XYZ file of C-alpha atoms in Angstrom:
234
model
C 0.000 0.000 0.000
C 1.553 3.292 -1.118
C 0.805 6.696 0.428
C 1.968 8.612 -2.646
C 0.830 7.985 -6.215
C 3.987 5.967 -6.914
C 6.127 4.040 -4.433
C 9.338 6.066 -4.734
C 11.481 6.748 -1.691
C 8.848 5.259 0.589
C 9.143 2.731 3.382
C 6.295 1.458 5.489
C 4.146 -1.329 6.800
C 0.443 -2.160 6.763
C -1.656 -4.324 9.073
C -5.132 -5.473 8.015
C -7.690 -7.200 10.240
C -10.940 -8.593 8.868
C -13.529 -10.591 10.782
C -17.145 -11.723 10.462
C -19.720 -11.631 13.241
C -23.237 -12.985 13.597
C -26.341 -11.478 11.976
C -24.529 -10.270 8.843
C -21.976 -7.996 10.521
C -18.375 -7.697 9.372
C -15.579 -5.660 10.997
C -12.412 -4.380 9.339
C -9.409 -2.579 10.800
C -6.328 -1.080 9.156
C -3.099 0.389 10.499
C -0.692 1.900 7.979
C 2.553 3.768 8.644
C 5.094 5.188 6.192
C 8.368 7.071 6.004
C 9.492 9.116 3.010
C 13.264 9.061 2.534
C 13.146 11.930 0.023
C 11.060 15.106 -0.519
C 7.438 14.705 -1.584
C 4.657 17.015 -2.702
C 3.921 19.450 0.120
C 6.954 18.458 2.188
C 10.461 19.163 0.899
C 12.339 16.950 3.305
C 12.130 13.523 4.876
C 8.787 12.971 6.560
C 6.565 10.364 8.151
C 2.915 9.632 8.672
C 0.353 7.029 9.651
C -3.288 6.147 9.121
C -5.729 4.229 11.318
C -9.178 3.161 10.199
C -12.075 1.043 11.432
C -15.063 -0.076 9.378
C -18.293 -1.928 10.127
C -20.354 -3.575 7.376
C -23.824 -5.066 7.593
C -25.819 -6.961 5.004
C -29.310 -8.262 5.671
C -32.972 -7.348 5.430
C -35.238 -4.766 7.029
C -38.541 -6.548 7.035
C -38.708 -8.006 3.528
C -36.397 -5.371 1.994
C -32.749 -6.282 1.275
C -30.416 -3.646 2.671
C -26.786 -2.979 3.536
C -24.937 -0.523 5.750
C -21.344 0.713 5.843
C -19.760 2.863 8.573
C -16.105 3.928 8.578
C -13.866 6.127 10.736
C -10.379 7.087 9.585
C -7.621 9.175 11.166
C -4.642 10.245 9.091
C -1.533 12.077 10.312
C 1.256 13.447 8.098
C 3.778 16.278 7.839
C 3.688 19.391 5.626
C 5.832 22.429 4.945
C 5.267 25.462 7.130
C 4.567 28.107 4.463
C 4.481 30.855 7.121
C 8.283 30.782 7.409
C 11.125 30.865 4.884
C 12.855 27.838 6.391
C 12.674 24.818 4.080
C 13.212 22.420 6.986
C 10.343 23.794 9.073
C 7.471 21.296 8.982
C 4.340 20.765 11.026
C 1.990 17.901 11.700
C -1.589 17.834 10.390
C -4.435 15.483 11.174
C -7.502 14.537 9.146
C -10.452 12.784 10.777
C -13.028 11.253 8.430
C -16.424 9.656 9.027
C -18.214 7.983 6.090
C -21.564 6.208 6.036
C -23.702 4.611 3.345
C -27.071 2.891 3.581
C -28.908 1.110 0.750
C -32.442 -0.227 0.768
C -34.109 -2.173 -2.064
C -37.734 -1.115 -1.751
C -38.822 -2.953 -4.903
C -37.140 -5.499 -7.159
C -34.426 -3.484 -8.903
C -35.354 -0.171 -7.225
C -32.771 0.882 -4.631
C -32.593 3.951 -2.400
C -29.071 4.886 -1.282
C -28.096 7.481 1.310
C -24.537 8.764 1.791
C -23.131 11.033 4.490
C -19.517 12.166 4.849
C -17.675 14.458 7.246
C -14.075 15.704 7.386
C -12.284 17.471 10.239
C -8.837 18.882 9.460
C -6.492 20.134 12.169
C -2.978 21.582 11.781
C -0.521 22.185 14.607
C 0.180 25.744 13.396
C -3.505 26.709 13.296
C -5.825 27.392 16.200
C -9.022 26.430 14.361
C -10.374 23.300 12.717
C -11.551 23.086 9.120
C -14.792 21.143 8.674
C -16.438 19.633 5.630
C -19.646 17.643 5.277
C -21.831 16.241 2.519
C -25.174 14.418 2.423
C -26.626 12.763 -0.649
C -29.593 10.639 -1.730
C -29.751 8.445 -4.831
C -32.499 6.517 -6.614
C -31.140 3.522 -8.537
C -32.982 1.389 -11.093
C -31.115 -1.861 -11.874
C -33.669 -4.584 -12.556
C -31.972 -7.579 -14.192
C -34.448 -8.144 -17.030
C -34.941 -4.476 -17.857
C -33.025 -2.988 -20.824
C -32.899 0.353 -18.990
C -30.684 0.996 -15.965
C -30.062 4.336 -14.343
C -29.345 6.427 -11.295
C -30.329 9.918 -10.162
C -28.482 11.473 -7.229
C -28.522 14.774 -5.374
C -25.901 15.914 -2.853
C -25.510 18.942 -0.599
C -22.020 19.858 0.570
C -20.102 22.444 2.552
C -16.329 22.412 3.090
C -14.440 25.356 4.525
C -11.243 24.665 2.628
C -9.451 22.356 0.192
C -7.900 20.517 3.149
C -11.321 19.200 4.210
C -12.529 18.447 0.665
C -14.956 15.583 0.141
C -15.132 12.787 -2.403
C -18.584 11.494 -3.295
C -19.417 8.192 -4.988
C -21.391 8.394 -8.230
C -22.378 5.957 -10.930
C -20.692 6.452 -14.303
C -20.857 5.085 -17.838
C -19.099 1.831 -18.750
C -15.321 1.905 -18.153
C -15.684 5.302 -16.523
C -14.832 6.246 -12.933
C -16.601 9.009 -11.055
C -15.772 10.267 -7.578
C -16.102 14.065 -7.784
C -14.146 16.263 -5.389
C -16.364 18.758 -3.583
C -15.369 21.795 -1.562
C -16.882 25.203 -1.032
C -20.660 25.235 -0.537
C -23.421 24.152 -2.852
C -25.209 21.197 -4.375
C -24.557 18.615 -7.071
C -27.105 16.669 -9.126
C -26.220 13.820 -11.491
C -28.143 11.409 -13.712
C -26.798 8.313 -15.468
C -28.709 6.039 -17.847
C -27.880 3.002 -19.982
C -30.100 1.345 -22.592
C -29.411 -2.113 -23.993
C -30.385 -1.938 -27.654
C -29.287 -5.489 -28.500
C -26.915 -8.174 -27.242
C -23.952 -6.271 -28.710
C -25.090 -2.636 -28.646
C -25.637 -0.505 -25.577
C -26.053 3.274 -25.283
C -25.004 5.155 -22.148
C -25.024 8.796 -21.064
C -24.394 10.872 -17.966
C -25.169 14.465 -17.022
C -24.108 16.305 -13.867
C -24.649 19.822 -12.570
C -22.729 21.427 -9.717
C -23.964 24.741 -8.321
C -21.808 26.730 -5.898
C -23.262 29.194 -3.429
C -21.743 32.711 -3.204
C -19.290 32.054 -6.030
C -18.986 34.066 -9.259
C -16.417 31.798 -10.958
C -15.702 28.070 -11.024
C -12.149 26.769 -11.526
C -8.998 28.732 -12.342
C -6.660 29.544 -15.215
C -7.699 28.311 -18.643
C -10.388 26.135 -17.050
C -12.232 29.066 -15.456
C -16.024 29.018 -15.915
C -17.850 32.322 -15.563
C -20.754 31.881 -13.196
C -21.557 29.638 -10.262
C -22.690 26.511 -12.161
C -20.668 23.756 -13.804
C -22.211 21.306 -16.291
C -20.724 17.913 -17.224
C -22.015 15.725 -20.043
């Protein structure tokens, strides 16, 4: 398990614990520690860090409705440059606490309701305040096996004080696509994905998403700047 995008100049160890309990419960625990032997992004000298996480999973039925639940807590500690000084060897520790939850309920054959909630709390040793981010979303999923049409509509509300407490939200995407949009600032995001099976060898898929930011006159920066507070993706 690598902390950076590529395992270069990194040493570390990971411990994974996975166990099953009665009544459909499963518990997972992870402890990961690392040491960078060379400068990395955000820290121009040797640094260290660690991550601890605990997750509970449940799969069963509520009445006659199949459902599943996921709860996870994660705490991550690492070192960054102190940009308030001119010393390149001055670093500080920062801590990110994350709580993620997801609940799915199949209310009809192929019709699933899914609720997501995420929260981030970022704390730096050089700052006296915490940065907080949260997001709540609800999705309606249609995935009946014998139906040629499958789709998902999701709406999410988010608020994150800063990039350090940004949130990643799970969304359905078209075939071979991956979608986990990064959200920070304040606003809402709506997305819709649909696939239609025309024949055994032909399938049409499309996705549209809209992100609206509150109290913002521009979205993005540089050549990717969008005038206005709304971003459209097709």
